[in-house]
Coordinates of C-alpha atoms in Angstrom, one line a residue:
Chain A
M19 CA 6.0 260.7 -26.7
P20 CA 4.4 258.3 -28.8
L21 CA 6.3 257.0 -32.2
P22 CA 4.2 256.6 -35.5
N23 CA 4.3 253.9 -37.4
M24 CA 6.9 253.1 -40.7
P25 CA 4.0 253.1 -43.9
D26 CA 3.2 250.0 -46.0
G27 CA 2.9 252.9 -48.2
L28 CA 5.1 254.6 -50.5
H29 CA 8.1 256.6 -49.3
T30 CA 11.2 258.7 -49.3
S31 CA 13.7 260.1 -47.1
I32 CA 16.1 262.9 -47.0
S33 CA 19.2 259.9 -48.1
Q34 CA 17.4 259.5 -50.8
M35 CA 16.7 262.6 -51.8
K36 CA 20.0 263.4 -51.4
C37 CA 21.3 260.8 -52.9
F38 CA 19.7 261.6 -56.0
L39 CA 20.4 264.6 -56.0
R40 CA 24.4 263.3 -56.0
C41 CA 23.8 261.1 -58.1
P42 CA 20.5 260.0 -60.0
R43 CA 22.3 257.0 -61.4
Q44 CA 22.9 255.8 -57.9
Y45 CA 19.5 256.7 -56.3
E46 CA 18.4 254.3 -60.5
L47 CA 20.6 251.5 -58.9
K48 CA 20.4 251.4 -55.6
Y49 CA 16.4 252.1 -55.3
K50 CA 14.7 251.6 -58.6
L51 CA 16.7 248.8 -59.6
G52 CA 17.3 247.3 -55.9
I53 CA 21.0 246.6 -57.0
Q54 CA 23.4 245.0 -53.9
P55 CA 26.5 246.7 -52.9
A56 CA 29.6 245.4 -54.1
F57 CA 30.7 247.2 -49.9
M58 CA 30.3 248.7 -47.1
P59 CA 32.0 252.7 -47.4
V60 CA 34.0 252.6 -44.4
A61 CA 33.0 255.9 -43.6
F62 CA 29.4 254.4 -43.2
A63 CA 30.0 251.7 -41.2
F64 CA 32.5 253.9 -38.6
G65 CA 29.1 257.0 -39.2
L66 CA 26.3 253.5 -37.4
A67 CA 28.6 252.1 -35.3
F68 CA 29.3 255.8 -34.1
H69 CA 26.0 256.5 -34.0
G70 CA 25.7 253.5 -31.4
A71 CA 27.4 254.9 -29.3
A72 CA 26.0 258.0 -28.8
A73 CA 22.6 256.5 -28.9
A74 CA 23.0 254.2 -25.6
L75 CA 24.9 257.2 -23.9
Y76 CA 21.7 259.4 -24.2
S77 CA 19.0 256.4 -24.0
E78 CA 20.6 255.7 -20.9
L79 CA 20.6 259.7 -19.6
K80 CA 16.2 259.1 -20.1
D81 CA 16.5 256.0 -18.8
T82 CA 18.0 257.0 -15.7
G83 CA 19.6 260.9 -15.9
K84 CA 23.2 260.0 -15.8
L85 CA 25.6 259.6 -17.6
P86 CA 27.1 256.7 -18.8
P87 CA 30.5 255.7 -18.3
R88 CA 32.5 256.3 -21.7
E89 CA 33.7 252.2 -21.6
M90 CA 29.9 251.3 -22.0
L91 CA 30.3 254.0 -25.1
V92 CA 33.1 252.9 -26.2
D93 CA 31.7 248.5 -25.5
T94 CA 28.4 250.0 -28.2
F95 CA 30.8 251.2 -30.1
R96 CA 32.8 248.0 -30.5
D97 CA 30.5 245.5 -30.4
A98 CA 28.8 247.5 -34.6
W99 CA 32.2 248.6 -35.6
N100 CA 33.7 243.9 -34.8
R101 CA 29.2 243.5 -36.5
A102 CA 29.9 245.9 -39.1
S103 CA 33.7 244.1 -40.7
E104 CA 32.2 241.2 -39.5
G105 CA 29.1 241.4 -42.5
P106 CA 28.5 239.4 -44.7
L107 CA 29.5 242.7 -47.5
P108 CA 33.3 243.4 -47.9
L109 CA 34.4 247.0 -45.9
Q110 CA 36.6 249.9 -48.6
D111 CA 37.1 253.1 -48.3
D112 CA 37.8 255.2 -50.5
E113 CA 41.2 254.5 -51.6
D114 CA 40.0 251.1 -51.9
E115 CA 43.2 250.4 -49.9
P116 CA 43.1 247.6 -46.9
V117 CA 40.9 248.8 -43.9
D118 CA 43.4 249.9 -40.6
T119 CA 40.1 248.3 -38.5
G120 CA 41.9 248.8 -35.1
A121 CA 43.0 252.6 -37.0
V122 CA 39.3 252.7 -36.4
T123 CA 38.6 251.2 -33.5
D124 CA 41.4 253.8 -32.3
K125 CA 39.7 256.6 -34.2
G126 CA 35.5 255.4 -33.0
I127 CA 37.9 255.5 -29.3
S128 CA 39.4 259.0 -28.8
M129 CA 36.4 260.6 -30.7
L130 CA 33.9 259.1 -28.5
D131 CA 36.4 261.0 -25.3
V132 CA 35.6 263.9 -26.3
F133 CA 32.4 263.2 -27.0
H134 CA 31.9 261.8 -23.7
A135 CA 33.8 264.8 -22.1
H136 CA 30.5 267.4 -24.2
V137 CA 28.3 265.6 -23.3
A138 CA 29.2 265.7 -19.9
K139 CA 29.3 269.1 -19.8
A140 CA 26.5 270.6 -22.1
M141 CA 23.2 269.1 -20.6
N142 CA 23.4 271.6 -17.9
G143 CA 19.0 272.5 -18.1
H144 CA 18.5 269.6 -21.5
T145 CA 16.8 267.0 -20.2
V146 CA 16.6 263.9 -22.5
E147 CA 13.1 263.7 -24.7
G148 CA 13.8 261.1 -27.3
V149 CA 16.0 258.7 -28.3
E150 CA 16.3 257.6 -32.1
V151 CA 12.8 259.2 -32.9
P152 CA 11.5 257.4 -36.0
F153 CA 8.9 259.6 -37.6
V154 CA 6.7 259.9 -40.7
A155 CA 4.9 263.5 -42.7
A156 CA 3.0 263.8 -45.6
L157 CA 4.4 265.3 -48.2
H158 CA 3.3 268.6 -50.5
D159 CA 3.7 270.3 -53.8
P160 CA 4.0 273.9 -53.1
D161 CA 2.6 275.0 -56.0
T162 CA -0.5 273.8 -55.5
G163 CA -1.3 272.1 -52.5
E164 CA -1.7 267.8 -53.4
V165 CA -0.7 265.7 -51.1
L166 CA 1.5 263.1 -52.5
D167 CA 1.6 259.7 -52.3
E168 CA 4.6 259.6 -51.0
A169 CA 5.4 259.8 -47.4
L170 CA 8.5 261.3 -46.1
V171 CA 10.2 259.3 -43.1
G172 CA 13.1 259.0 -41.3
T173 CA 14.4 258.2 -37.3
M174 CA 14.9 262.0 -35.5
D175 CA 19.5 260.8 -33.7
L176 CA 18.2 262.9 -30.4
V177 CA 15.5 265.0 -29.0
L178 CA 16.7 267.7 -26.2
R179 CA 14.2 269.8 -24.2
H180 CA 16.0 272.6 -22.6
G181 CA 12.9 275.2 -20.9
D182 CA 10.0 275.2 -23.1
R183 CA 10.8 274.0 -26.4
R184 CA 12.3 271.1 -27.0
V185 CA 16.5 270.6 -30.2
V186 CA 15.6 267.9 -32.4
V187 CA 19.9 267.3 -32.3
E188 CA 21.5 265.4 -35.7
H189 CA 24.9 263.7 -35.2
K190 CA 27.2 263.6 -37.6
T191 CA 31.3 262.3 -38.3
A192 CA 33.1 264.0 -40.6
S193 CA 36.8 264.7 -41.2
R194 CA 36.8 268.5 -41.0
K195 CA 34.6 270.8 -39.3
W196 CA 30.9 271.5 -41.1
S197 CA 31.2 274.6 -43.1
D198 CA 28.7 277.4 -42.7
D199 CA 27.1 276.6 -46.5
Q200 CA 26.9 272.9 -45.3
L201 CA 25.6 274.6 -42.3
A202 CA 23.2 276.5 -43.4
Y203 CA 21.8 274.8 -47.2
D204 CA 21.8 270.9 -45.4
L205 CA 18.1 269.4 -46.3
Q206 CA 18.4 267.0 -43.4
P207 CA 17.5 269.0 -40.0
T208 CA 14.9 271.9 -42.6
G209 CA 13.3 267.5 -42.6
Y210 CA 13.2 267.9 -39.3
K211 CA 12.1 271.0 -39.2
F212 CA 9.5 270.0 -40.9
A213 CA 8.2 266.7 -40.0
A214 CA 8.3 267.5 -36.1
Q215 CA 5.5 270.0 -36.9
Q216 CA 3.4 267.3 -38.3
V217 CA 4.4 264.6 -35.7
G218 CA 2.9 267.2 -32.4
L219 CA 6.7 268.1 -31.7
G220 CA 5.8 272.1 -32.4
D221 CA 8.7 273.6 -33.6
V222 CA 11.5 272.5 -32.4
G223 CA 15.0 274.0 -32.2
L224 CA 17.7 272.1 -34.3
R225 CA 21.3 270.9 -33.4
L226 CA 24.6 269.4 -35.3
Q227 CA 27.3 267.7 -33.2
V228 CA 29.2 267.5 -35.5
V229 CA 32.6 265.5 -33.9
T230 CA 35.2 265.4 -36.4
K231 CA 38.1 262.9 -36.9
T232 CA 40.9 265.3 -37.2
K233 CA 44.3 264.2 -35.0
V234 CA 42.8 265.4 -32.4
P235 CA 39.2 265.2 -32.5
V236 CA 36.0 267.8 -32.0
V237 CA 32.9 268.7 -31.3
Q238 CA 31.3 271.2 -33.2
V239 CA 28.1 272.0 -31.9
A240 CA 26.0 274.4 -34.5
D241 CA 22.8 275.8 -33.5
V242 CA 20.8 275.8 -37.2
D243 CA 18.4 277.8 -38.2
R244 CA 16.0 276.9 -40.8
G245 CA 12.4 279.3 -42.3
P246 CA 9.8 279.0 -44.2
R247 CA 11.0 279.6 -47.1
D248 CA 13.8 276.5 -46.4
E249 CA 10.9 274.4 -45.6
D250 CA 9.7 275.5 -49.6
D251 CA 13.2 275.2 -50.8
F252 CA 12.7 271.2 -49.2
L253 CA 8.7 270.3 -50.5
R254 CA 10.6 272.4 -53.6
T255 CA 13.8 269.5 -54.0
A256 CA 11.5 266.6 -52.6
V257 CA 8.7 267.1 -55.1
G258 CA 11.6 267.8 -58.1
V259 CA 12.9 264.3 -57.0
L260 CA 10.4 262.3 -56.6
R261 CA 9.3 263.7 -60.0
A262 CA 12.3 263.5 -61.5
V263 CA 12.4 259.5 -60.8
D264 CA 8.8 259.2 -62.1
A265 CA 10.7 260.7 -65.4
G266 CA 12.8 258.4 -65.8
V267 CA 15.6 261.0 -65.6
A268 CA 19.1 258.9 -63.4
Y269 CA 22.6 260.3 -65.6
P270 CA 25.7 259.9 -63.6
V271 CA 27.5 262.2 -62.3
R272 CA 31.2 261.0 -62.8
G273 CA 34.1 263.0 -60.1
W274 CA 36.4 261.5 -57.4
A275 CA 33.0 259.4 -55.8
C276 CA 32.6 257.6 -57.9
K277 CA 35.8 255.4 -57.2
G278 CA 34.0 255.0 -53.4
C279 CA 30.9 254.4 -55.4
Q280 CA 29.0 251.5 -54.1
F281 CA 27.9 250.6 -56.7
A282 CA 30.1 251.4 -59.0
H283 CA 30.4 248.0 -60.5
A284 CA 26.1 247.9 -61.5
C285 CA 27.6 251.6 -63.8
K286 CA 29.0 251.0 -66.8
P287 CA 28.0 253.2 -69.3
K288 CA 26.6 251.9 -72.1
R289 CA 28.4 252.3 -75.2
P290 CA 26.3 251.2 -79.2
K291 CA 28.8 248.1 -80.5
L292 CA 30.0 249.5 -82.7
A293 CA 30.3 247.9 -86.3
L294 CA 33.6 247.5 -87.8
V295 CA 33.9 248.8 -91.7
A296 CA 36.1 247.1 -94.3
Chain B
M244 CA -5.0 290.8 -31.5
V245 CA -2.3 287.5 -31.3
S246 CA -3.3 286.5 -27.6
A247 CA -7.7 286.6 -28.3
G248 CA -6.7 285.1 -31.9
L249 CA -5.0 282.1 -30.5
S250 CA -7.3 281.5 -28.2
S251 CA -10.3 281.4 -30.5
F252 CA -8.0 278.4 -32.8
M253 CA -7.6 276.9 -28.6
G254 CA -11.3 276.3 -29.3
A255 CA -12.0 276.2 -33.1
M256 CA -11.0 273.7 -34.7
R257 CA -14.3 271.7 -33.4
P258 CA -14.7 268.7 -34.7
R259 CA -18.3 268.0 -35.6
S260 CA -18.1 265.4 -38.1
S261 CA -17.1 261.6 -36.5
T262 CA -17.1 260.6 -40.4
M263 CA -13.9 262.1 -40.8
T264 CA -10.6 259.9 -39.8
N265 CA -7.2 261.7 -38.6
E266 CA -5.1 260.3 -40.8
E267 CA -7.4 262.7 -43.1
K268 CA -7.5 265.7 -41.5
R269 CA -3.4 265.2 -41.1
K270 CA -3.9 265.4 -45.4
I271 CA -6.4 267.8 -44.9
Y272 CA -4.4 270.0 -43.2
A273 CA -1.0 269.5 -45.0
A274 CA -3.1 270.2 -48.2
L275 CA -4.1 273.6 -46.1
A276 CA -0.9 274.5 -44.8
A277 CA 1.0 274.6 -48.1
P278 CA 3.3 277.4 -48.1
F279 CA 2.4 279.7 -51.2
P280 CA 4.7 280.2 -54.5
E281 CA 6.5 283.4 -54.5
H282 CA 3.5 284.7 -57.2
C283 CA 1.0 284.8 -54.4
I284 CA 2.4 287.3 -51.8
Q285 CA 1.4 290.9 -52.6
R286 CA 4.1 293.1 -52.3
T287 CA 3.2 297.1 -50.8
E288 CA 5.6 299.7 -50.7
G289 CA 5.6 301.5 -46.8
R290 CA 4.8 304.7 -47.9
I291 CA 1.2 303.0 -49.7
T292 CA 0.1 301.8 -46.1
G293 CA 1.1 304.3 -43.6
R294 CA 3.0 302.4 -41.8
G295 CA 6.7 304.0 -42.5
Y296 CA 8.0 299.8 -43.6
D297 CA 6.8 297.3 -46.8
T298 CA 4.9 295.2 -45.6
S299 CA 3.4 291.5 -47.7
G300 CA 0.5 289.3 -47.7
I301 CA -1.6 286.9 -49.0
G302 CA -4.3 288.4 -51.6
Y303 CA -7.9 287.3 -50.0
Q304 CA -7.7 285.3 -53.4
F305 CA -5.5 283.3 -53.6
I306 CA -7.1 282.4 -49.9
A307 CA -10.2 281.5 -51.2
N308 CA -8.1 279.7 -53.9
R309 CA -6.8 277.4 -52.0
L310 CA -9.6 276.7 -49.6
N311 CA -11.6 275.6 -52.8
E312 CA -8.7 273.5 -54.8
V313 CA -8.2 271.2 -51.3
L314 CA -12.1 271.6 -50.1
G315 CA -14.2 271.4 -53.5
V316 CA -16.6 274.3 -54.2
G317 CA -19.0 274.7 -50.7
G318 CA -17.1 272.5 -49.0
W319 CA -16.3 276.0 -46.2
R320 CA -18.7 279.5 -45.6
A321 CA -18.3 281.8 -43.8
H322 CA -20.9 283.8 -40.7
R323 CA -19.7 287.3 -40.4
V324 CA -20.9 290.1 -37.9
V325 CA -19.7 293.0 -38.4
T326 CA -19.6 296.2 -37.6
V327 CA -19.5 300.0 -38.5
K328 CA -18.4 303.3 -35.9
E329 CA -17.7 307.0 -37.7
V330 CA -14.7 307.3 -36.1
A331 CA -12.4 311.0 -36.8
R332 CA -8.5 310.0 -38.2
S333 CA -5.7 312.4 -36.4
N334 CA -5.0 314.9 -39.5
G335 CA -9.2 315.3 -38.2
R336 CA -11.1 313.9 -41.6
P337 CA -13.8 311.6 -40.7
A338 CA -13.5 308.2 -41.6
F339 CA -15.7 304.1 -40.5
E340 CA -13.4 301.8 -38.9
A341 CA -15.8 299.3 -39.5
I342 CA -15.1 295.8 -37.0
A343 CA -15.6 291.6 -38.2
D344 CA -16.2 288.9 -36.7
I345 CA -16.4 285.8 -39.4
T346 CA -16.7 281.7 -38.3
L347 CA -15.7 280.2 -41.5
E348 CA -16.3 276.6 -41.2
L349 CA -15.5 274.0 -42.9
G350 CA -17.4 270.9 -43.9
S351 CA -20.3 269.9 -46.9
W352 CA -23.7 270.3 -48.2
V353 CA -26.0 267.2 -47.0
D354 CA -29.2 266.9 -47.9
G355 CA -29.7 270.6 -48.2
T356 CA -27.8 271.1 -44.5
F357 CA -23.9 271.9 -43.8
V358 CA -22.5 269.6 -42.2
V359 CA -19.1 271.9 -40.4
F360 CA -16.5 269.5 -39.0
A361 CA -13.6 272.3 -38.1
E362 CA -14.6 276.1 -37.5
S363 CA -12.1 278.6 -36.8
L364 CA -13.7 282.3 -35.7
A365 CA -11.2 285.0 -36.0
D366 CA -12.4 289.4 -36.4
G367 CA -10.9 291.9 -38.3
G368 CA -10.6 295.8 -39.1
H369 CA -9.9 297.8 -41.6
V370 CA -10.4 302.5 -41.3
A371 CA -11.2 304.1 -44.6
S372 CA -13.2 307.0 -45.6
A373 CA -16.1 305.0 -47.8
E374 CA -18.3 302.9 -45.3
A375 CA -18.3 300.4 -48.4
D376 CA -13.5 300.1 -48.3
A377 CA -14.3 299.3 -43.9
R378 CA -16.7 296.6 -43.9
K379 CA -14.8 295.2 -47.1
G380 CA -11.1 295.6 -46.1
A381 CA -12.5 294.4 -42.3
Y382 CA -13.6 291.7 -43.7
T383 CA -10.6 290.0 -45.2
N384 CA -8.3 290.9 -42.9
A385 CA -10.6 288.4 -40.3
F386 CA -11.7 286.0 -43.1
K387 CA -7.5 285.4 -43.9
K388 CA -6.8 285.3 -40.3
A389 CA -9.9 282.5 -40.0
A390 CA -8.2 280.5 -42.5
A391 CA -4.9 280.6 -41.0
F392 CA -5.9 279.1 -37.8
F393 CA -7.1 276.4 -40.8
G394 CA -3.0 276.3 -41.9
V395 CA -3.4 278.8 -45.6
G396 CA -1.9 280.7 -45.3
R397 CA -0.2 280.7 -42.3
Q398 CA 3.0 282.4 -42.9
A399 CA 1.6 285.0 -42.8
Y400 CA 1.2 285.1 -38.7
E401 CA 4.5 282.6 -38.3
G402 CA 6.6 286.1 -38.6
S403 CA 7.7 286.1 -42.6
L404 CA 4.5 287.8 -44.1
D405 CA 3.0 290.7 -42.7
D406 CA -1.5 289.4 -41.4
D407 CA -2.8 292.9 -43.2
N408 CA -0.7 294.4 -46.3
V409 CA -4.3 296.3 -47.1
P410 CA -2.9 300.8 -47.7
S411 CA -5.2 302.8 -46.3
D412 CA -7.0 305.0 -48.2
S413 CA -5.6 308.0 -46.2
P414 CA -2.5 307.4 -44.6
V415 CA -0.8 308.4 -40.9
Q416 CA 2.2 310.4 -42.6
P417 CA 5.2 309.4 -39.6
E418 CA 6.5 312.1 -39.0
H419 CA 10.0 313.9 -40.6
Q420 CA 9.1 310.8 -42.8
P421 CA 9.5 312.6 -47.0
V422 CA 6.0 312.7 -48.5
P423 CA 5.8 310.0 -51.1
T424 CA 5.4 311.6 -54.6
A425 CA 4.3 309.2 -56.2
P426 CA 3.1 306.2 -55.2
T427 CA 3.9 302.0 -56.5
R428 CA 2.6 298.8 -56.1
T429 CA 4.8 296.4 -57.1
V430 CA 3.6 292.9 -57.2
T431 CA 5.6 290.1 -58.0
T432 CA 5.0 287.4 -60.6
V433 CA 6.2 284.1 -61.4
P434 CA 4.4 282.2 -63.3
V435 CA 4.3 278.6 -62.7
T436 CA 4.2 275.8 -65.5
P437 CA 1.9 272.9 -64.3
A438 CA 4.1 269.3 -63.5
P439 CA 3.3 265.9 -65.8
P440 CA 0.7 263.3 -64.1
R441 CA 3.2 260.9 -63.0
N442 CA 4.0 257.0 -63.8
R443 CA 4.4 255.6 -60.4
L444 CA 2.1 252.8 -58.5
T445 CA -0.5 254.2 -56.1
S446 CA 0.8 253.6 -52.2
K447 CA -2.2 251.5 -52.3
Q448 CA -1.4 249.1 -55.7
L449 CA 1.8 249.0 -53.3
A450 CA -0.3 248.3 -50.2
A451 CA -2.4 245.7 -53.3
I452 CA 0.8 243.3 -54.5
Q453 CA 2.7 243.5 -50.7
A454 CA -0.5 241.3 -49.7
I455 CA -1.1 239.1 -52.5
G456 CA 3.1 238.3 -51.8
R457 CA 2.6 237.5 -48.3
K458 CA -0.5 235.3 -49.9
L459 CA 1.8 233.3 -51.9
G460 CA 4.4 233.4 -49.6
L461 CA 6.7 235.3 -50.6
D462 CA 8.7 237.9 -48.8
H463 CA 9.7 241.4 -49.1
T464 CA 13.4 240.0 -51.2
G465 CA 11.0 237.4 -52.5
L466 CA 8.8 239.5 -53.8
R467 CA 11.2 242.0 -55.2
A468 CA 13.3 239.3 -56.6
V469 CA 10.4 238.5 -58.0
A470 CA 9.3 241.7 -59.1
K471 CA 13.0 241.8 -60.8
Q472 CA 12.5 239.6 -62.8
R473 CA 9.5 240.5 -64.5
Y474 CA 9.8 244.2 -64.8
G475 CA 13.8 245.4 -64.3
V476 CA 13.1 247.5 -61.5
V477 CA 11.9 246.8 -57.2
P478 CA 8.2 247.0 -56.9
E479 CA 7.6 250.7 -55.1
H480 CA 9.3 251.7 -58.7
L481 CA 6.4 250.1 -61.4
T482 CA 5.0 251.9 -63.1
K483 CA 1.0 252.4 -62.9
S484 CA 0.3 250.1 -65.4
Q485 CA 3.1 247.5 -64.6
A486 CA 1.9 247.4 -61.4
S487 CA -1.9 246.7 -62.7
E488 CA -0.6 244.0 -64.4
F489 CA 2.1 242.6 -61.3
I490 CA -1.6 242.9 -59.2
G491 CA -3.5 241.0 -61.9
S492 CA -0.8 238.1 -62.5
L493 CA -0.3 237.1 -58.0
S494 CA -3.7 237.0 -58.5
A495 CA -4.7 234.2 -60.7
Q496 CA -1.0 233.0 -59.2
A497 CA -3.2 233.6 -55.9
N498 CA -5.9 231.6 -56.9
G499 CA -4.7 229.3 -58.8
N500 CA -2.3 227.9 -56.1
G501 CA -6.0 226.8 -54.0
L502 CA -6.8 230.2 -52.7
D503 CA -10.7 231.0 -51.6
H504 CA -12.0 233.3 -54.9
D505 CA -13.2 236.1 -52.2
D506 CA -10.0 236.0 -50.4
Q507 CA -8.3 237.3 -54.2
V508 CA -7.2 241.0 -53.1
D509 CA -8.5 243.3 -56.1
E510 CA -6.9 245.8 -57.7
M511 CA -6.5 248.9 -56.0
G512 CA -5.9 252.4 -56.7
A513 CA -5.1 252.4 -59.9

């Protein structure tokens, strides 16, 4: 599968879109002002390490056609997690509690055990066509057809072939199973479907594999549908976000997420200084 | 009909001009294939079309508008061959059945010659009591199909809309269906507010900034630091005018550092 080069020019991503929708102020601090984050959220580092292990598993499957041993996944995960733990940014969880890296490693390993067993059963009839497949797709205004200067860039976790159809698979680690609404409205599968057509993958199926961090981890496999209306919504969201950023929209969304925000240190509300009146 | 359409399409995207790059073609396709907003979709009740179910499709003029907007006036043309024959409807009434074969060409006029870079072939049919209506219906039907091969209104052929929602002028009543007393046609129209012009720098400006930055020995982090120091934002989020000023200032700095004048990167795309 030919891999497109990442463009030098302007681009956006589904992560950027989601960031803006979550909190325009966070978007401004992170992407526009280029503020350095104060810490690395544990969930983010954990997700990266898990993704690395999943990618290693599927790469081995692609190269050899055989499922690698569980130990290989665990080693990959440990390495990635250690790198994150020892990186320049301190780890921090949502509650600002000290991070028990050992407990996190154990949790990751128990999740990988379940995931490994799941893949062993679920690969029947599927072949791995691509792992960590980057894409670049042109975005356009759905009303005028105008092609935007910003290209949509991203990486598909996994592209499987099942019969004559390709399936794009996205992996998630989550505290619990995704709700029906999350599955129905998440932007990421829509973006993948949209991009897949442009990079020549055709009309792909979409699958989410959510591995839960519950006491007994489970793998939630959900095949989701996205149609022309979803694609239209996606484009409107992308265009809307870019226009809003352009127009300087950067209001803060104060709430529970602020406590775990990497950019909270730079997000002090500007308040006018009040003069004392005698 | 679907298989005939597909086979036409497979052989139809024949680029004849070597001057257009794949990137340009990709952009044109993306613009042509952009979904139509709700107000362009015409919904017609089944009792009007005679099909017994409601249909929806994209109006002919919206398809033509899209071609004009993306390719410019004169950026496309259609050749057609229409054959008409008299037929009898199931109720015994005479009618005209028209079949249109059309070739839709995309290209441009050069010295009085239309230079084609892509073409699609399609056919369409329509039955009407008047020959003119039959010809017109068959042509628009074929035209919409040919345009869909370039992505224009492709929703109609992907199953989300109907490819032909033109009402028949004498629908055949399905058995056991109540006879309509007052047929109405519903068209949903949603006004679209034009978007304000954008202010963000262009990709070309960004490329120029990055190129000059490299000449000055600035890596990605260094260039970001300079932009943040001067304008408070990373280079990707400069405004057009800030980018223009930044390019000028970096260029001057590059030349002042002993670079050959010919190496100066001109401001682009402002």
